PDB file of C-alpha atoms (C1' of nucleotides) in Angstrom:
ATOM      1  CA  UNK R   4     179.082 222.865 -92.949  1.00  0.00           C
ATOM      2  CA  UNK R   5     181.558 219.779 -93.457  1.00  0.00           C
ATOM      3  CA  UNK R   6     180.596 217.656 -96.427  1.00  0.00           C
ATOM      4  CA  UNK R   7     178.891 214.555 -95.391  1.00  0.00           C
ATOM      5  CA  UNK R   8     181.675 211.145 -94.869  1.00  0.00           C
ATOM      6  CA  UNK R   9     179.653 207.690 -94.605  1.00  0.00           C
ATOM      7  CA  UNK R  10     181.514 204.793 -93.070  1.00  0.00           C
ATOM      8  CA  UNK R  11     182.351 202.899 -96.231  1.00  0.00           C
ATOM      9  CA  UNK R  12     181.833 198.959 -97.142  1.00  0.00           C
ATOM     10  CA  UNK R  13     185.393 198.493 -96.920  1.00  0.00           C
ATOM     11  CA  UNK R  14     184.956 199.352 -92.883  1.00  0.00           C
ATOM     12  CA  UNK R  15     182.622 197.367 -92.616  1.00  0.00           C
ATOM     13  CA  UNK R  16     183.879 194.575 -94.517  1.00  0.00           C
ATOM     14  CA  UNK R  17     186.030 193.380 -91.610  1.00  0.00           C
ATOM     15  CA  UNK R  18     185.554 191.215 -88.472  1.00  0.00           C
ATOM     16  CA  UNK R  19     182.685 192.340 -85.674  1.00  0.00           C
ATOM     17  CA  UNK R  20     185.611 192.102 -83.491  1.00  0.00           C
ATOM     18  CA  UNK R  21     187.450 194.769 -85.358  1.00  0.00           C
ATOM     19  CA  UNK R  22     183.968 196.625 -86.209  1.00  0.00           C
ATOM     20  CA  UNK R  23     182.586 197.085 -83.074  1.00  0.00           C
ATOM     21  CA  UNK R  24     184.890 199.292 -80.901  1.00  0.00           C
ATOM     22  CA  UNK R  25     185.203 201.383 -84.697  1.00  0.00           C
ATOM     23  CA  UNK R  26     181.595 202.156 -84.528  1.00  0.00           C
ATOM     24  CA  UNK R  27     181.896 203.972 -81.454  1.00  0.00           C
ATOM     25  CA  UNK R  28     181.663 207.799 -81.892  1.00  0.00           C
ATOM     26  CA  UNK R  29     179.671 207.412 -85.281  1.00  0.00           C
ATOM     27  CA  UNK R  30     176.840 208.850 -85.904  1.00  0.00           C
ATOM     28  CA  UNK R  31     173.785 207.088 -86.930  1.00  0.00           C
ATOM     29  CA  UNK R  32     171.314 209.252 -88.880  1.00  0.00           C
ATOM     30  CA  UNK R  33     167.313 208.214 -89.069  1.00  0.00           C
ATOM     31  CA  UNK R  34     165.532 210.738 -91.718  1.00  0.00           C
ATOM     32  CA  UNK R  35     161.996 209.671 -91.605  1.00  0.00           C
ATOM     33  CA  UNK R  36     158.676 210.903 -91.305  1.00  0.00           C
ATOM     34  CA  UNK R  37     159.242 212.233 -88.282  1.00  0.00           C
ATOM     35  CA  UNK R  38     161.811 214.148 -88.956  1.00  0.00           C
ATOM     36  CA  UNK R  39     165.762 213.841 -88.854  1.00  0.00           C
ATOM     37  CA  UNK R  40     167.260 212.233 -86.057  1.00  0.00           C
ATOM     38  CA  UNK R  41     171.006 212.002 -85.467  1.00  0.00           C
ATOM     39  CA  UNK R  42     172.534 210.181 -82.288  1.00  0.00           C
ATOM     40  CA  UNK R  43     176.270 209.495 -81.613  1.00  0.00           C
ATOM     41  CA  UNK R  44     177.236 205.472 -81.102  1.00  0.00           C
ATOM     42  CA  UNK R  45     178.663 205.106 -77.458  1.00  0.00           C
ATOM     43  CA  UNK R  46     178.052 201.286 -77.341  1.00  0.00           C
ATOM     44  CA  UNK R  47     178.619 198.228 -79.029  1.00  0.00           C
ATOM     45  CA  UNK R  48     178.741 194.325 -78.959  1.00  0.00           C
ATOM     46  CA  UNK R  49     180.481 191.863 -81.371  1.00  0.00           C
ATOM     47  CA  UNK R  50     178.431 188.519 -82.388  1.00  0.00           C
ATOM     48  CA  UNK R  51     180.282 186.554 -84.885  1.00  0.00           C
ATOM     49  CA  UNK R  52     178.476 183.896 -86.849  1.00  0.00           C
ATOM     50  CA  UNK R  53     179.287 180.374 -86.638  1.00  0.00           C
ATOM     51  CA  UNK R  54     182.592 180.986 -84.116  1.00  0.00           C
ATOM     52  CA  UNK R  55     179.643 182.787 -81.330  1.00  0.00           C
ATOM     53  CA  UNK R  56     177.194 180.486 -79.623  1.00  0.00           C
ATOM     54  CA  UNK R  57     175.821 184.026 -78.543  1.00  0.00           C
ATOM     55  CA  UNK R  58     174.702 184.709 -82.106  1.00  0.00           C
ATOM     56  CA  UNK R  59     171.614 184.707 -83.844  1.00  0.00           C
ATOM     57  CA  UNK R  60     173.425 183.484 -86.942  1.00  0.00           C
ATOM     58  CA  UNK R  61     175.706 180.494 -85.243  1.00  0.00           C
ATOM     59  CA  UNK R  62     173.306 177.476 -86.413  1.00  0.00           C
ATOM     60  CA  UNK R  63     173.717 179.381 -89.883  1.00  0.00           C
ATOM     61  CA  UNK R  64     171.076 181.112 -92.294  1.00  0.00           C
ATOM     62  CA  UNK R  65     167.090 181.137 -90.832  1.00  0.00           C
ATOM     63  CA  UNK R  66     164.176 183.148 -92.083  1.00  0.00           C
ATOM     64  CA  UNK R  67     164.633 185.339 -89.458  1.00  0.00           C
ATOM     65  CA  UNK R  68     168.561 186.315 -89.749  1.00  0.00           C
ATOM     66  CA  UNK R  69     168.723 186.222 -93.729  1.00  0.00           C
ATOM     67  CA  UNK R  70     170.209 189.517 -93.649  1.00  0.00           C
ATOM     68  CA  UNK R  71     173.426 188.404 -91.453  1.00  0.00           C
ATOM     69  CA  UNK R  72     174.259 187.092 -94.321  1.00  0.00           C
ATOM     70  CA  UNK R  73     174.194 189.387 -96.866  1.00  0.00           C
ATOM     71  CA  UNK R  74     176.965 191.678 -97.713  1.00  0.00           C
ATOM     72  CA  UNK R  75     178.031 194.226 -94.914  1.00  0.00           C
ATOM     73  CA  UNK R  76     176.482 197.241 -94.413  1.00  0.00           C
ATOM     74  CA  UNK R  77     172.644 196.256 -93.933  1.00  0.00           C
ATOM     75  CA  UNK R  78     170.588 196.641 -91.116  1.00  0.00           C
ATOM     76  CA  UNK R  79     169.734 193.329 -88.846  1.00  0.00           C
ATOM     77  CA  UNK R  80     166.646 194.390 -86.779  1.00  0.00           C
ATOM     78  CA  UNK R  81     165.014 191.903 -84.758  1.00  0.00           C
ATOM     79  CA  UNK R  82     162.179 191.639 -82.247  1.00  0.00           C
ATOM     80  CA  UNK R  83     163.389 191.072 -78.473  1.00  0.00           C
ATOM     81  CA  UNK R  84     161.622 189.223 -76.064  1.00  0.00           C
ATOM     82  CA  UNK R  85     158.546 190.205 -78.357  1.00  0.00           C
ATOM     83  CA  UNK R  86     158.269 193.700 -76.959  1.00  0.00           C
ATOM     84  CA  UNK R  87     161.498 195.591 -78.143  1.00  0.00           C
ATOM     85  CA  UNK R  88     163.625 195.673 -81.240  1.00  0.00           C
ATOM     86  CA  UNK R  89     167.587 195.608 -81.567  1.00  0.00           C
ATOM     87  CA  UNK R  90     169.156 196.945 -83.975  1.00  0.00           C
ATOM     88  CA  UNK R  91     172.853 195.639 -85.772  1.00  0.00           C
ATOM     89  CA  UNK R  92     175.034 196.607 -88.307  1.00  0.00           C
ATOM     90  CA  UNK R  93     175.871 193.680 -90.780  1.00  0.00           C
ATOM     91  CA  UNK R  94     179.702 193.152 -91.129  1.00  0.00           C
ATOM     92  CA  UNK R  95     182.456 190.660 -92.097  1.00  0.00           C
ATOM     93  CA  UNK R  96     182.294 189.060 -95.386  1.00  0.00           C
ATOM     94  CA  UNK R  97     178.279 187.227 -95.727  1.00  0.00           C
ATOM     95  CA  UNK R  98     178.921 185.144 -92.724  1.00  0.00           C
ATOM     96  CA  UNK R  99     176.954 186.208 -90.119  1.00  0.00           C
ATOM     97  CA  UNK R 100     178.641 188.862 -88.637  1.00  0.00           C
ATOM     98  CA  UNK R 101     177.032 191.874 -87.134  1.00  0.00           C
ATOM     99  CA  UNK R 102     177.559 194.640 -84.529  1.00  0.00           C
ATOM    100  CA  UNK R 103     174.650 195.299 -82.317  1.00  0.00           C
ATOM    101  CA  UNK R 104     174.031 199.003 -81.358  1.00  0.00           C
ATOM    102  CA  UNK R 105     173.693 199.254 -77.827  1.00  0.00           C
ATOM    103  CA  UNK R 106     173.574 203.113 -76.497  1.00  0.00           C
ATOM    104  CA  UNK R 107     174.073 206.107 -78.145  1.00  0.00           C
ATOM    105  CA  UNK R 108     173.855 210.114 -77.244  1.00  0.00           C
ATOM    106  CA  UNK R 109     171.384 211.847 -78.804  1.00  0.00           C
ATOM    107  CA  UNK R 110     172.452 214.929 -81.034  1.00  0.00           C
ATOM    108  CA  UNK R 111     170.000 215.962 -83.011  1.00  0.00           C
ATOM    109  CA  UNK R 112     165.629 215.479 -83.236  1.00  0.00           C
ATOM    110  CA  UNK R 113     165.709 214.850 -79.633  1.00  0.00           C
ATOM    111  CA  UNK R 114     161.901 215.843 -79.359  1.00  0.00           C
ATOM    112  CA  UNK R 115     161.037 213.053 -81.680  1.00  0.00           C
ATOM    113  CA  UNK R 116     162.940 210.898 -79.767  1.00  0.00           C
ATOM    114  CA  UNK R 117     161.201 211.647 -76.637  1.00  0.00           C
ATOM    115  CA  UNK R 118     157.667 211.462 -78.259  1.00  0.00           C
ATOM    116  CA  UNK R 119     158.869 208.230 -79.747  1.00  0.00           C
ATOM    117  CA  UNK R 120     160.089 207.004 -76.450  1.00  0.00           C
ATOM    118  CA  UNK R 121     157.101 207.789 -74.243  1.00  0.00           C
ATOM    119  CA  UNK R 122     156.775 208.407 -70.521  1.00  0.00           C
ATOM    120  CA  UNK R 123     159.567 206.312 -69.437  1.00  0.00           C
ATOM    121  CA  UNK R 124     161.773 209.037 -71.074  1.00  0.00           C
ATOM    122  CA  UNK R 125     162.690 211.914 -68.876  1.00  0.00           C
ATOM    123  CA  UNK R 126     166.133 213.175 -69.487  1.00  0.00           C
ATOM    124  CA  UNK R 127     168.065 212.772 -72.819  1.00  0.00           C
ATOM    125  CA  UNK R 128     170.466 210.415 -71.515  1.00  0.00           C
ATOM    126  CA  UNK R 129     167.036 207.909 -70.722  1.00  0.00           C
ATOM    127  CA  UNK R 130     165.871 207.840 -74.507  1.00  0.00           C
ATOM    128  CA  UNK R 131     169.041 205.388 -76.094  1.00  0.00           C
ATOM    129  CA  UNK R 132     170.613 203.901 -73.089  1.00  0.00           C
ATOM    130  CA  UNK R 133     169.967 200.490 -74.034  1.00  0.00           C
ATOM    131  CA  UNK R 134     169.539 198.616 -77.781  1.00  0.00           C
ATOM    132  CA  UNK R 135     165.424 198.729 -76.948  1.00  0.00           C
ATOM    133  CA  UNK R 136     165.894 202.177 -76.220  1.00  0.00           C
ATOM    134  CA  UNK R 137     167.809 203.073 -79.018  1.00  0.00           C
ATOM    135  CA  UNK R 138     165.917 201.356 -81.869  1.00  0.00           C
ATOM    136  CA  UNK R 139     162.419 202.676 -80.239  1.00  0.00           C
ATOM    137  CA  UNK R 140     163.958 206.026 -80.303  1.00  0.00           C
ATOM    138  CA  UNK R 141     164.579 206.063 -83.989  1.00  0.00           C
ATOM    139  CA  UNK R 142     161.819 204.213 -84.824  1.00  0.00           C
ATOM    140  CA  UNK R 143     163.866 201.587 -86.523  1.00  0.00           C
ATOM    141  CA  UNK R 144     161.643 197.927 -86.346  1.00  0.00           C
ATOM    142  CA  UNK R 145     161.166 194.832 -88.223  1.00  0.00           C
ATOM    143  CA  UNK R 146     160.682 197.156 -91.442  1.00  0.00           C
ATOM    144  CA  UNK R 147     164.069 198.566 -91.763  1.00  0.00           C
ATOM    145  CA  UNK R 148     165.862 194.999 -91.167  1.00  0.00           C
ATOM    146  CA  UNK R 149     167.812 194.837 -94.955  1.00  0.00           C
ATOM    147  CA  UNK R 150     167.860 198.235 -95.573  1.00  0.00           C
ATOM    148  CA  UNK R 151     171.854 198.945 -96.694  1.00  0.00           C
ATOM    149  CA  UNK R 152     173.060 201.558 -94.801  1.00  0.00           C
ATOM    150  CA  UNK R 153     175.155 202.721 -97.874  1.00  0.00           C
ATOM    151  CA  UNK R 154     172.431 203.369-100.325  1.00  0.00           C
ATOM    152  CA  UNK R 155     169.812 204.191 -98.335  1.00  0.00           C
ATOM    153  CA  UNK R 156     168.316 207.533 -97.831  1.00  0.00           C
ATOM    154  CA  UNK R 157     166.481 207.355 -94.760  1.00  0.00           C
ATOM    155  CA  UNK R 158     169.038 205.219 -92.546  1.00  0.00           C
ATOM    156  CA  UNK R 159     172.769 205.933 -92.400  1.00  0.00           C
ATOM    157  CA  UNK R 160     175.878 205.585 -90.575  1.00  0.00           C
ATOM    158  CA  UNK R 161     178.605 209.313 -90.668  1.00  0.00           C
ATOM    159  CA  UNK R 162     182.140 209.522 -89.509  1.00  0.00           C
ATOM    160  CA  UNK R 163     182.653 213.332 -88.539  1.00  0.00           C
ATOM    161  CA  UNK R 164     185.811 212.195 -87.215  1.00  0.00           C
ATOM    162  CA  UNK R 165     184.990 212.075 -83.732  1.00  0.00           C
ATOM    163  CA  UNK R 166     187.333 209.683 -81.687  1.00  0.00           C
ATOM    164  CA  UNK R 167     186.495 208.887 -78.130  1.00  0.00           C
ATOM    165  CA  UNK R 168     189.004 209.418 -75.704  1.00  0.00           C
ATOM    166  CA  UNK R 169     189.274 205.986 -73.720  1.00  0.00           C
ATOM    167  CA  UNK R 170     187.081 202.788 -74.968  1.00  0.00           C
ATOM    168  CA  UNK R 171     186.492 200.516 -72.277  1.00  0.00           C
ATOM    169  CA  UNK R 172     186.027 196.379 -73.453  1.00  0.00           C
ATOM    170  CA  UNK R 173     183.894 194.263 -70.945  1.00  0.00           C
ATOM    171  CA  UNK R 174     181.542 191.278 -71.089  1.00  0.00           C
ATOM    172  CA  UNK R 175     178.367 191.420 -73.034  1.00  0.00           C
ATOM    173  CA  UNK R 176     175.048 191.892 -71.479  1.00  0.00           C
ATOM    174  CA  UNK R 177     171.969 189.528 -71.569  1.00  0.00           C
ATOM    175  CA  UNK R 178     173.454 186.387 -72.813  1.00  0.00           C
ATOM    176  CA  UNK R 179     173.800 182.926 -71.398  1.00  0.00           C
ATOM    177  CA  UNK R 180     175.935 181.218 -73.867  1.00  0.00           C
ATOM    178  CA  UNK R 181     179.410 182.760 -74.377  1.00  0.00           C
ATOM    179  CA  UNK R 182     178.592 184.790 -72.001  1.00  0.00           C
ATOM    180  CA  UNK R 183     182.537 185.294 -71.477  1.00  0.00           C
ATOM    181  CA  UNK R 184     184.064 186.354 -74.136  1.00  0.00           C
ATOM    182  CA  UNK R 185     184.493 190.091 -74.059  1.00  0.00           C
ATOM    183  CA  UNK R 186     183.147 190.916 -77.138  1.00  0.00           C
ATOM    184  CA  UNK R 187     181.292 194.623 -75.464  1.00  0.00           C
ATOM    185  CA  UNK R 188     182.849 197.969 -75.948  1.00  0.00           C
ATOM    186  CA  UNK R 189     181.755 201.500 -74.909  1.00  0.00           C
ATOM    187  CA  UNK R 190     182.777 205.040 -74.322  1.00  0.00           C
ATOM    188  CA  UNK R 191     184.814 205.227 -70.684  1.00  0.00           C
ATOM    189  CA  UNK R 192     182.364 208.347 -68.327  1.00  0.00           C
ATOM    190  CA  UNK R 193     179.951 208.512 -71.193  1.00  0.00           C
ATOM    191  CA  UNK R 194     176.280 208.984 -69.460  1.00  0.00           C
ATOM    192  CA  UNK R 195     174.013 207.446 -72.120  1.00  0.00           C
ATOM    193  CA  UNK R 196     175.859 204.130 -72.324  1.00  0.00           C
ATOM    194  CA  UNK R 197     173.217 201.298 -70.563  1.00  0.00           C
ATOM    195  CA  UNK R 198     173.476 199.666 -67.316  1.00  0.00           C
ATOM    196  CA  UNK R 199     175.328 202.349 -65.736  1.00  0.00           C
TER     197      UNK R 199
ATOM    198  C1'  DC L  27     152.841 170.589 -83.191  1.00  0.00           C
ATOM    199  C1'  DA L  28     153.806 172.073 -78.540  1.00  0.00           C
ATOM    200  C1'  DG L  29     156.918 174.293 -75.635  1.00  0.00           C
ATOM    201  C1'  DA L  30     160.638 177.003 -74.169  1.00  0.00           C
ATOM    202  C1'  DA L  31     163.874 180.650 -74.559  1.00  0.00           C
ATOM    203  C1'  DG L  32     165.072 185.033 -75.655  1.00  0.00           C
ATOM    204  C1'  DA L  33     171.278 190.236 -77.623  1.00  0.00           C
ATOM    205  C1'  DT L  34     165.030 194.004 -72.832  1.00  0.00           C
ATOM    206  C1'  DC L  35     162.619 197.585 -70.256  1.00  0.00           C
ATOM    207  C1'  DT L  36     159.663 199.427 -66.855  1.00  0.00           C
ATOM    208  C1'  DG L  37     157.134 200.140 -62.786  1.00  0.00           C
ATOM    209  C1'  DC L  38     156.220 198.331 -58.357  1.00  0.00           C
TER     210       DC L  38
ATOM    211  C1'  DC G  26     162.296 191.811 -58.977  1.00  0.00           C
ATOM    212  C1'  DA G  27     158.688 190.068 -61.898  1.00  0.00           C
ATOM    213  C1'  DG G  28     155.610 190.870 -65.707  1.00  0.00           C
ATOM    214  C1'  DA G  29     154.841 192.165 -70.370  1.00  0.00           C
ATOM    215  C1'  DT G  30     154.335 189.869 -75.010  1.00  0.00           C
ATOM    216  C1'  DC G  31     155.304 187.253 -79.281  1.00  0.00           C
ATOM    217  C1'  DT G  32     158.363 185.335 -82.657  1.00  0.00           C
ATOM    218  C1'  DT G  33     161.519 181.808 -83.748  1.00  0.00           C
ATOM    219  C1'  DC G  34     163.562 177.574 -83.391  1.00  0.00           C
ATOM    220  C1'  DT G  35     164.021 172.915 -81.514  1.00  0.00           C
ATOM    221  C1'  DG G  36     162.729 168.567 -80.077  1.00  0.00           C
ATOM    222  C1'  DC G  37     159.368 164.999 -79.832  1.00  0.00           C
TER     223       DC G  37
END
DNA sequence: CAGAAGATCTGC
DNA sequence: CAGATCTTCTGC
């Protein structure tokens, strides 16, 4: 068994830009009440505070994204299109950066997943192909946004030193503003990343 | 205070 | 391809 890594503050500490094509191949790792789930990060997107028209956080601090400005390393979670949640890791330095977690391959409590996930879920490459997807599939919702993925012991990020092979950097998905700037990054051939 | 938009997903 | 479903923010 190789001893447990987290991805540090100082990682996180740094530019979405940089952040989000560095979060691919890391493992997120939900230990809840329904048991331990562990899925590998195939897909990310960069939205950078007050330089991203895109972003929740570009008209600055709101009840709503509070925690894009806290230090890096929290959880953003958000309701979409009052339905779904979406999930993002908080980085740069308090100003409203964050990395939204867009697909990722499930490893480990798969069967949770799948009960978590409902009918819509047939094969394992259905149940986080997606940032709704993903978050439903942990169970991560409005609860868990602030929770510092650092310090935390149900909600954590691990680098077990996987490094994907080719990244491939497009567009991002869903937005109208900004809707250019290739801020979206994922892992070249990899099945569970969305939209494919 | 009303209205519109929204970082989506699913089933038809 | 449209409906689901509701919170948040903006403009009047």
């Amino acid at each position: 068994m190789t001893p447990r890594r987290l991805v540090d503050r100082e990682f996180l500490a740094r530019d979405a830009l940089d952040v989000a094509p560095d979060l691919l191949g890391k493992l997120l790792v939900v230990d809840g009440g329904a048991g331990r789930r562990v899925v590998r990060i195939v897909e990310t997107e960069a939205y950078r505070g007050s330089d991203d028209p895109a972003s929740h956080s570009f008209r600055g601090p709101t009840p709503r994204n509070a925690v894009m400005f806290s230090p890096p390393g929290r959880l953003y979670v958000y309701l979409s299109y009052g339905i779904h949640h979406c999930a993002n890791v908080v980085c740069g330095d308090r100003d409203g950066h964050a990395v939204l977690l867009r697909a990722a391959a499930p490893l480990d409590g798969i069967d949770a997943m799948r009960r978590a996930r409902g009918r819509a879920a047939t094969r394992d490459r259905d149940l986080c192909s997606g940032p709704g997807k993903l978050a439903q599939a942990l169970g991560l919702d409005r609860s868990f946004d602030g929770v510092d993925l650092l310090e935390s012991s149900t909600c954590w990020l691990e680098d077990d030193d996987c490094h994907p092979s080719e990244l491939v950097q497009t567009t991002r998905v869903g937005i109208s503003r900004a809707a250019d700037e290739p801020w979206r990054w994922y892992v070249a051939d990899d099945a569970n990343v969305s939209r494919r």
